[in-house]
Amino acid sequence: MARIPDAFIDDLLARTDIVEVINARVPLKRQGKEYSARCPFHDERSASFTVSPTKQFYHCFGCGAHGTAISFLMNYDRLEFLDAVDELARRAGMEIPRDNPQQRAPQSDSAPMYDALDAAARFFRRQLAASESARAYLDRRDVDAAVREQFAIGYAPDGFSALKDALGTDPRRVALLEKVGLLSKNDRGHSYDKFRDRIVFPIHDRRGRVIAFGGRVLGPEDSPKYLNSPETPLFHKGRELYGLWQVRQANQRIERLVVVEGYMDVVALFQHGVPQAVATLGTATTPDHAELLFRNAPDVYFCFDGDAAGRRAAEKAMASVLPRMRDGRQAFFLFLPDGEDPDTIVRNEGAAGFEARLQDATPLSTFFFDATGEGINLSTLDGKARLAERARPLLAQIPDGAFGDLMRQRLTELTGVGAAAAPPAPPPRPMRGGRGAPAPKRSLVRHAIALLLQKPALALELQPPYPFVALRQPGIDLLTEIIAVVSMRPDINSGMLLAHFDERAEAPALRKLASQTLPGDEASWREELLDAIHQLDLQVLRQRLEELQELQRNRTIDDAGKQELRTLYATLASR
């Protein structure tokens, strides 16, 4: 994938008013220098969501949601990173560059492909209106006109060139239709329609554009039952979910997603009042699918057949989900009776019946130990050891948090592995004078980082060399990196700086520091930063002094060391 240069992102965010972007979606109220609202990412009664026009980031003190205008669009509009950047770039009248020259394709390269797919979708819908047999099929499946319109369902007529003849037969047009997967070639190199005599389901991307199609046969004797577009420059089945666009349009807030296997399952659930259904496109649940699911909803229900194939599919889904099970996310598995699918169940039992089945779905935690413990006798030590051996590598993929801790605790309960008691903590060392421990000193490193997060440009006041980088203290490497980032990107603001550390372990602590309101103004912050750096530089001298004193005590110091020691004594005495 082409990478967008950091300089462009900085320029884009500098030209974007985050207050304007968020206020268009979540009404904001002015509170002093900042704006506030009830958080759009979790339920709350009081406003804990703040937007800072000076720092150019948003932060929720309730759920911890935080980021720039880009991340807001990704989380609120549920866009991919590139789509969010494209949205802001269009608003700012900017053209997106690429670091990879081979992928620096102009927008016009993809526009004809989208146009061709849209034209095909319109053609298929006209053919549905003209085909009595296709409409009768949808009538038998209880798909009404509103749902047909909602999903833009169409019909591909029988014959080898109906679509080709309608959209153009000149060589360039044919090549374009082949590129987007609408035409196939026979052994003699002749092109023909890929979809023939099938109900056609357009597949939309997260911006509502048609990127591919799925086709279903009308008669049960025909095969294959389902046919999908091939992989194209616009369509990668392992990254897309059928129906996600419709779910986003039908739900102001998506509390859950129900993952099913077929197009008609999705359509039937919508038809009968369950508008949170999506389908993988003829493939197992991939890590990209799992990330997309949880980006759109905190709870995900996987709906599979109850046979061996369904269990295998569920285990593959579980493997993709585990590394994404951060706290607040839940996954469930619903296994259907033999011969049933979501379509038949919701038509026979209605939305209430299907909802009842979802309520009884198996939680991920239960399914995990059922699946990993299959065939194992836990009454024996060998069986317990085997379960621990199977489960541990999978549990190691779960992100740090309460869910991972509880899963490991459950493994210990089942096997006894890891249950050894921790050694008792040593008693606290008594303090001289019996007055207890002194109050901890303020961390100079932490304060310097907090100041730079408030006003990154302050780092430009610091001139190399930076003696403090030699300090062996927590946070020194982070402070050094922040100064280096600002030096390379002098126009960076607080939001951009935090975005630089988004995927890092330090991100939560940095967000907490950045959300604080420090007393004083920019002039006083400058003096505080210079003083903190000066104190850290002095600590480097004391650190070196201690090293030389240790050499002196061990009688391993040389003449150069002795001279350096005398110089350090004099330097520190003068300061």
XYZ file of C-alpha atoms in Angstrom:
575
model
C 0.000 0.000 0.000
C 1.241 3.451 -0.831
C 2.264 5.474 2.176
C 1.203 9.084 2.556
C 4.133 11.285 3.614
C 4.070 12.683 7.154
C 4.615 16.192 5.796
C 1.357 15.968 3.848
C -0.558 14.717 6.896
C 0.862 17.594 8.957
C -0.118 20.122 6.288
C -3.584 18.574 5.950
C -4.262 18.696 9.697
C -2.892 22.240 9.879
C -5.454 23.283 7.260
C -8.298 21.393 8.962
C -10.377 22.903 11.739
C -11.144 19.951 14.006
C -13.936 21.900 15.700
C -15.671 22.393 12.344
C -15.273 18.709 11.396
C -16.649 17.402 14.694
C -19.366 20.048 15.118
C -20.852 19.023 11.759
C -21.490 15.591 13.275
C -21.716 16.190 17.042
C -23.066 19.608 18.195
C -20.437 21.269 20.386
C -20.806 23.893 23.114
C -18.120 26.465 23.856
C -16.537 26.181 27.298
C -13.727 28.679 27.767
C -10.969 27.948 25.271
C -12.367 24.521 24.403
C -15.601 22.900 23.232
C -17.552 20.080 24.852
C -20.321 17.584 24.135
C -21.639 14.250 25.278
C -19.242 11.641 23.936
C -20.388 10.075 20.646
C -18.399 6.907 21.395
C -20.073 5.817 24.633
C -23.299 6.438 26.562
C -23.040 9.198 29.154
C -25.296 11.726 30.863
C -22.817 14.550 31.334
C -20.474 16.043 28.756
C -16.964 14.613 29.179
C -15.970 14.890 25.516
C -13.765 17.933 24.795
C -12.335 19.366 21.599
C -9.320 21.672 21.737
C -8.901 24.108 18.822
C -5.385 25.040 20.001
C -4.102 21.491 20.419
C -6.231 20.234 17.492
C -7.352 17.035 19.174
C -10.411 15.628 20.928
C -10.406 13.725 24.214
C -13.084 11.960 26.276
C -12.412 11.792 29.997
C -15.016 9.048 30.294
C -13.988 6.375 27.789
C -10.549 7.656 26.773
C -11.387 8.244 23.094
C -8.742 10.553 21.697
C -7.271 11.703 18.421
C -7.084 14.122 15.514
C -9.636 15.018 12.846
C -8.456 11.957 10.898
C -9.032 9.497 13.727
C -12.405 11.109 14.485
C -13.602 10.417 10.937
C -12.228 6.879 11.179
C -14.114 6.192 14.408
C -17.284 8.244 13.888
C -17.816 7.824 10.132
C -16.105 4.407 10.299
C -13.728 5.187 7.462
C -10.414 3.579 6.678
C -7.350 5.767 7.201
C -6.917 6.524 3.497
C -10.622 7.301 3.110
C -10.527 9.686 6.089
C -7.470 11.451 4.649
C -9.174 11.643 1.267
C -12.296 13.170 2.854
C -10.304 15.910 4.603
C -8.098 16.493 1.553
C -11.154 17.085 -0.635
C -12.506 19.567 1.905
C -9.168 21.390 1.922
C -8.716 21.242 -1.860
C -5.507 19.204 -1.577
C -4.229 16.343 -3.737
C -2.860 13.320 -1.902
C 0.747 12.399 -2.808
C 2.235 8.918 -2.356
C 5.678 7.850 -1.202
C 5.560 4.871 -3.589
C 5.872 6.161 -7.188
C 4.376 2.958 -8.604
C 1.189 3.563 -6.630
C 1.015 7.299 -7.234
C -1.977 6.799 -9.499
C -4.156 9.830 -10.128
C -7.781 9.742 -9.067
C -8.789 9.528 -12.731
C -7.316 6.005 -12.954
C -9.903 4.589 -10.557
C -12.794 6.842 -11.534
C -13.582 4.938 -14.799
C -13.653 1.673 -12.838
C -16.160 3.048 -10.330
C -18.204 4.476 -13.201
C -18.267 1.132 -15.008
C -19.374 -0.733 -11.880
C -22.063 1.840 -11.177
C -23.314 1.564 -14.759
C -23.437 -2.223 -14.403
C -25.418 -1.942 -11.158
C -27.962 0.311 -12.879
C -28.169 -2.108 -15.811
C -28.843 -5.065 -13.491
C -31.584 -3.144 -11.674
C -33.320 -2.329 -14.959
C -33.145 -6.000 -15.895
C -34.770 -6.972 -12.582
C -37.677 -4.663 -13.351
C -38.039 -6.379 -16.744
C -37.698 -9.986 -15.540
C -40.839 -11.630 -14.203
C -38.978 -14.783 -13.096
C -36.373 -12.823 -11.127
C -39.022 -10.754 -9.370
C -41.016 -13.900 -8.629
C -37.935 -15.451 -7.015
C -37.523 -12.460 -4.689
C -41.254 -12.509 -3.942
C -40.976 -16.154 -2.856
C -38.091 -15.166 -0.577
C -40.223 -12.355 0.970
C -37.871 -9.592 -0.219
C -40.057 -6.519 -0.615
C -39.490 -3.499 -2.861
C -37.991 -1.346 -0.081
C -35.283 -3.887 0.747
C -34.567 -4.489 -2.942
C -33.991 -0.763 -3.255
C -31.942 -0.630 -0.034
C -29.505 -3.241 -1.339
C -29.770 -2.207 -5.030
C -30.555 -5.822 -5.938
C -30.631 -6.558 -9.649
C -30.742 -9.363 -12.188
C -28.179 -10.482 -14.752
C -30.079 -11.774 -17.813
C -29.294 -15.040 -19.503
C -27.012 -14.898 -22.530
C -23.313 -14.292 -22.962
C -23.207 -10.619 -23.948
C -26.193 -8.723 -22.542
C -24.085 -6.579 -20.202
C -21.225 -6.304 -22.668
C -23.545 -5.100 -25.430
C -25.247 -2.602 -23.108
C -22.065 -1.010 -21.700
C -19.950 -0.954 -24.834
C -18.062 -3.353 -27.075
C -15.099 -1.244 -28.195
C -11.730 -2.714 -27.101
C -10.988 -0.104 -24.434
C -14.428 -0.491 -22.846
C -14.160 -4.273 -22.926
C -10.726 -4.085 -21.265
C -12.180 -1.886 -18.515
C -15.082 -4.305 -17.906
C -12.604 -7.186 -17.697
C -10.460 -5.212 -15.238
C -13.348 -4.765 -12.796
C -14.419 -8.419 -13.047
C -17.607 -8.058 -15.104
C -16.368 -10.054 -18.094
C -14.560 -13.383 -18.375
C -12.506 -14.826 -21.245
C -12.813 -18.209 -22.874
C -9.959 -20.338 -24.212
C -10.075 -18.514 -27.546
C -9.708 -15.107 -25.857
C -13.307 -14.008 -26.417
C -14.924 -11.986 -23.623
C -18.367 -12.814 -22.247
C -20.582 -11.755 -19.320
C -19.464 -13.259 -16.016
C -22.904 -13.038 -14.374
C -25.726 -14.721 -16.302
C -29.269 -15.582 -15.185
C -28.567 -14.687 -11.574
C -29.962 -12.407 -8.896
C -27.180 -9.825 -8.486
C -26.121 -8.229 -5.211
C -23.865 -5.159 -5.546
C -21.059 -5.031 -2.980
C -20.407 -1.525 -1.657
C -17.281 -0.128 -0.046
C -17.357 1.927 3.153
C -18.157 5.040 1.127
C -21.148 3.476 -0.604
C -19.453 2.930 -3.977
C -20.055 -0.304 -5.900
C -16.793 -2.266 -6.025
C -17.969 -5.779 -6.966
C -20.962 -8.085 -7.320
C -22.272 -11.377 -6.024
C -24.692 -13.491 -7.998
C -27.131 -16.205 -6.865
C -28.793 -18.760 -9.110
C -32.591 -18.803 -9.393
C -33.020 -22.576 -9.499
C -31.762 -25.040 -6.861
C -30.457 -27.368 -9.572
C -28.079 -24.741 -10.983
C -24.513 -24.319 -9.805
C -22.462 -22.811 -8.442
C -25.052 -21.482 -6.014
C -23.117 -18.245 -5.429
C -20.647 -16.506 -7.725
C -18.494 -13.546 -6.660
C -16.497 -10.989 -8.599
C -12.799 -11.886 -8.787
C -10.145 -9.851 -6.986
C -9.663 -6.505 -8.751
C -7.807 -3.246 -8.049
C -10.948 -2.098 -6.178
C -12.084 -5.348 -4.571
C -10.305 -7.627 -2.107
C -12.753 -10.082 -0.590
C -10.682 -10.619 2.548
C -11.123 -6.951 3.442
C -14.800 -6.367 2.647
C -18.092 -7.254 4.325
C -21.325 -7.454 2.355
C -24.040 -5.289 3.900
C -21.783 -3.097 6.054
C -22.708 0.002 4.054
C -26.411 -0.743 4.577
C -25.879 -1.385 8.300
C -24.190 1.988 8.672
C -27.035 3.719 6.864
C -29.728 1.964 8.915
C -28.221 2.445 12.394
C -27.251 5.746 13.962
C -25.188 3.810 16.505
C -24.129 0.228 15.815
C -24.164 -1.750 19.066
C -23.511 -5.124 17.436
C -22.864 -6.887 14.145
C -24.159 -10.323 13.171
C -21.854 -12.150 10.760
C -23.591 -14.632 8.448
C -22.489 -16.532 5.364
C -24.748 -15.580 2.454
C -26.140 -12.526 0.720
C -29.717 -13.731 1.176
C -29.105 -14.238 4.908
C -28.178 -10.562 5.213
C -31.141 -9.431 3.119
C -33.593 -11.661 5.019
C -32.429 -10.378 8.410
C -32.877 -6.785 7.244
C -36.271 -7.655 5.806
C -37.465 -9.061 9.142
C -36.125 -6.344 11.437
C -32.505 -7.288 12.222
C -30.560 -4.531 10.404
C -27.114 -5.357 11.783
C -26.197 -8.297 9.550
C -23.106 -8.568 7.351
C -21.533 -11.433 5.407
C -18.026 -12.480 4.530
C -17.679 -12.917 0.804
C -17.188 -16.617 0.292
C -14.106 -16.742 2.489
C -13.214 -17.460 6.100
C -13.123 -14.586 8.588
C -9.778 -12.860 8.089
C -7.846 -10.591 10.493
C -8.886 -7.661 8.277
C -12.518 -8.715 8.674
C -12.121 -8.912 12.453
C -10.572 -5.456 12.640
C -13.326 -4.021 10.431
C -16.046 -5.656 12.527
C -14.768 -4.306 15.825
C -14.092 -0.894 14.363
C -17.808 -0.665 13.669
C -19.321 -2.374 16.726
C -18.236 -3.475 20.220
C -20.173 -6.780 20.059
C -19.838 -9.282 17.203
C -21.976 -12.417 16.763
C -20.695 -15.104 14.391
C -23.495 -17.271 13.006
C -22.443 -20.679 11.622
C -23.905 -24.067 10.784
C -23.669 -26.504 13.651
C -21.845 -29.174 11.630
C -18.106 -29.882 11.533
C -17.535 -27.340 8.750
C -19.300 -24.665 10.805
C -17.140 -25.466 13.830
C -13.985 -25.179 11.729
C -15.166 -21.831 10.382
C -15.855 -20.670 13.941
C -12.352 -21.670 15.042
C -10.854 -19.672 12.178
C -12.972 -16.675 13.180
C -11.838 -17.098 16.786
C -8.184 -17.079 15.723
C -8.719 -13.797 13.848
C -10.652 -12.221 16.719
C -8.412 -13.050 19.699
C -5.623 -10.528 18.885
C -8.286 -7.801 18.681
C -10.100 -8.510 21.957
C -9.336 -5.281 23.738
C -11.387 -4.495 26.836
C -14.920 -3.444 25.959
C -15.189 -5.811 22.995
C -17.209 -9.038 23.005
C -17.562 -11.917 20.561
C -20.204 -14.664 20.501
C -20.828 -17.798 18.434
C -24.293 -18.946 17.384
C -24.518 -22.453 15.903
C -27.667 -23.247 13.919
C -29.588 -26.539 13.747
C -28.950 -28.860 10.804
C -30.655 -27.690 7.635
C -31.299 -24.193 8.953
C -29.727 -20.860 8.081
C -30.448 -17.300 9.260
C -32.770 -16.787 6.303
C -35.053 -19.735 7.167
C -34.946 -19.081 10.923
C -35.884 -15.410 10.733
C -38.655 -16.146 8.238
C -40.094 -18.918 10.445
C -39.467 -17.424 13.892
C -39.356 -13.703 13.130
C -36.952 -11.174 14.615
C -37.950 -12.132 18.176
C -37.013 -15.770 17.608
C -33.689 -14.873 16.070
C -32.985 -12.393 18.898
C -33.675 -15.141 21.428
C -31.118 -17.358 19.730
C -28.557 -14.527 19.814
C -29.172 -14.134 23.545
C -28.229 -17.804 23.986
C -25.098 -17.551 21.793
C -21.875 -18.987 23.192
C -19.426 -16.350 24.501
C -15.935 -16.376 23.027
C -14.442 -17.386 26.386
C -16.615 -20.520 26.582
C -16.098 -21.447 22.934
C -12.341 -20.969 23.288
C -11.973 -23.548 26.047
C -14.511 -25.893 24.410
C -12.544 -25.808 21.158
C -9.045 -26.039 22.632
C -10.165 -28.694 25.114
C -11.891 -30.930 22.568
C -10.792 -34.537 23.002
C -8.829 -33.787 26.182
C -9.434 -35.566 29.499
C -9.000 -32.896 32.155
C -9.151 -35.470 34.941
C -5.550 -36.416 34.155
C -2.348 -34.417 34.550
C -1.442 -35.223 30.950
C -4.740 -33.779 29.745
C -4.316 -30.599 31.767
C -0.799 -30.178 30.408
C -2.053 -30.647 26.849
C -4.783 -28.017 27.290
C -2.247 -25.559 28.702
C 0.078 -26.268 25.766
C -2.710 -25.631 23.236
C -4.186 -22.586 24.924
C -1.146 -20.590 25.962
C 0.040 -19.486 22.456
C -3.493 -18.328 21.616
C -3.993 -16.499 24.904
C -0.677 -14.722 24.390
C -2.233 -12.960 21.392
C -4.922 -11.228 23.495
C -4.043 -7.577 24.197
C -3.224 -6.617 27.778
C -6.333 -5.959 29.817
C -9.008 -7.495 31.988
C -10.238 -9.968 29.351
C -6.775 -11.429 28.823
C -6.197 -11.631 32.584
C -9.496 -13.441 33.140
C -8.829 -15.884 30.285
C -5.447 -16.788 31.743
C -7.041 -17.091 35.180
C -9.601 -19.508 33.731
C -6.819 -21.602 32.205
C -5.208 -21.798 35.635
C -8.526 -22.893 37.165
C -8.866 -25.691 34.590
C -5.275 -26.920 34.623
C -3.547 -25.607 37.733
C -0.748 -24.300 35.526
C 0.463 -20.902 36.703
C -1.326 -21.205 40.062
C 1.783 -21.063 42.229
C 1.498 -18.366 44.831
C 3.664 -15.340 44.334
C 6.421 -14.895 46.941
C 5.466 -12.495 49.713
C 6.581 -8.938 49.194
C 9.543 -7.910 51.356
C 8.643 -5.672 54.261
C 9.190 -1.962 53.651
C 12.581 -0.671 54.666
C 12.329 1.604 57.686
C 13.109 5.244 57.051
C 15.565 7.151 59.132
C 13.972 9.201 61.859
C 10.763 7.121 61.727
C 8.860 9.782 59.796
C 7.845 7.585 56.888
C 8.744 7.961 53.216
C 9.295 11.458 51.884
C 6.938 12.797 49.219
C 8.132 11.769 45.765
C 9.940 14.405 43.783
C 8.343 15.793 40.664
C 9.683 14.026 37.595
C 11.574 16.531 35.461
C 11.323 14.235 32.445
C 7.556 13.900 32.798
C 7.134 17.658 33.213
C 9.265 18.389 30.137
C 7.191 15.950 28.069
C 3.951 17.511 29.358
C 5.150 20.963 28.336
C 6.093 19.760 24.835
C 2.697 18.106 24.416
C 1.034 21.423 25.242
C 3.205 23.349 22.783
C 5.463 21.175 20.592
C 7.203 24.229 19.071
C 8.928 24.753 22.439
C 11.316 21.966 21.447
C 12.774 24.307 18.829
C 14.124 26.438 21.716
C 16.485 23.620 22.648
C 19.801 23.621 20.849
C 21.967 20.527 20.299
C 23.939 18.844 21.639
C 21.556 17.502 24.246
C 23.625 16.231 27.226
C 20.538 14.861 29.007
C 20.195 12.011 26.482
C 22.973 10.182 28.374
C 20.809 9.965 31.516
C 19.795 6.489 32.585
C 16.244 7.415 33.580
C 12.773 6.280 32.504
C 11.326 8.543 29.846
C 14.600 9.976 28.532
C 14.325 8.060 25.248
C 10.738 9.255 24.816
C 11.663 12.877 25.545
C 14.531 12.629 23.051
C 12.246 11.187 20.375
C 9.660 13.936 20.866
C 12.331 16.602 20.409
C 13.622 14.820 17.300
C 10.115 14.579 15.800
C 9.474 18.287 16.355
C 12.898 19.151 14.899
C 12.029 17.277 11.701
C 8.423 18.551 11.617
C 8.600 22.077 13.055
C 4.968 22.908 12.272
C 3.609 19.886 14.144
C 0.815 20.533 16.669
C -0.248 18.574 19.749
C -2.721 16.376 17.891
C -0.196 15.462 15.199
C 2.449 14.690 17.822
C 0.116 12.342 19.674
C -0.813 10.677 16.380
C 2.889 9.877 15.871
C 2.702 7.620 18.951
C -0.778 6.208 18.293
C 0.251 2.550 18.029
C 2.861 2.719 20.783
C 2.649 1.506 24.374
C 3.315 5.060 25.583
C 0.213 6.433 23.798
C -2.265 6.267 26.743
C 0.128 8.043 29.125
C 0.900 10.714 26.528
C -2.808 11.321 25.899
C -3.412 11.727 29.615
C -0.564 14.255 29.885
C -1.744 16.161 26.826
C -5.310 16.439 28.110
C -4.150 18.258 31.257
C -4.479 22.016 31.489
C -1.151 23.426 32.668
C -1.050 26.741 34.512
C 0.705 29.692 32.902
C 1.162 30.686 29.304
C 3.567 29.951 26.478
C 6.248 32.292 27.877
C 6.179 30.644 31.309
C 6.142 27.169 29.743
C 9.280 28.092 27.796
C 11.088 29.066 31.008
C 9.910 25.900 32.759
C 11.115 23.711 29.888
C 14.531 25.360 29.696
C 14.899 25.025 33.461
C 13.876 21.339 33.392
C 16.367 20.567 30.622
C 19.080 22.486 32.529
C 18.388 20.388 35.639
C 18.541 17.183 33.575
C 21.878 18.260 32.097
C 23.184 18.740 35.642
C 21.996 15.244 36.522
C 24.176 13.924 33.692
C 27.187 15.528 35.362
C 26.258 13.984 38.721
C 25.712 10.618 37.054
C 29.209 10.789 35.565
C 30.616 11.966 38.901
C 29.199 8.879 40.627
C 30.733 6.632 37.964
C 34.170 8.166 38.472
C 33.857 8.023 42.260
C 33.080 4.315 42.018
C 36.216 3.814 39.914
C 38.184 5.757 42.499
C 36.877 3.610 45.358
C 37.810 0.488 43.408
C 41.230 2.004 42.616
C 40.698 1.449 38.886
C 40.595 5.088 37.842
C 43.318 6.287 35.448
C 44.948 9.725 35.216
C 42.452 10.990 32.649
C 39.641 9.926 34.935
C 41.185 11.719 37.880
C 41.462 14.921 35.838
C 37.843 14.580 34.704
C 36.796 14.047 38.319
C 38.506 17.260 39.441
C 36.863 19.164 36.591
C 33.429 17.806 37.519
C 33.897 18.836 41.169
C 34.741 22.356 40.058
C 31.895 22.548 37.533
C 29.236 21.376 39.972
C 30.567 23.656 42.718
C 30.192 26.661 40.407
C 26.560 25.770 39.624
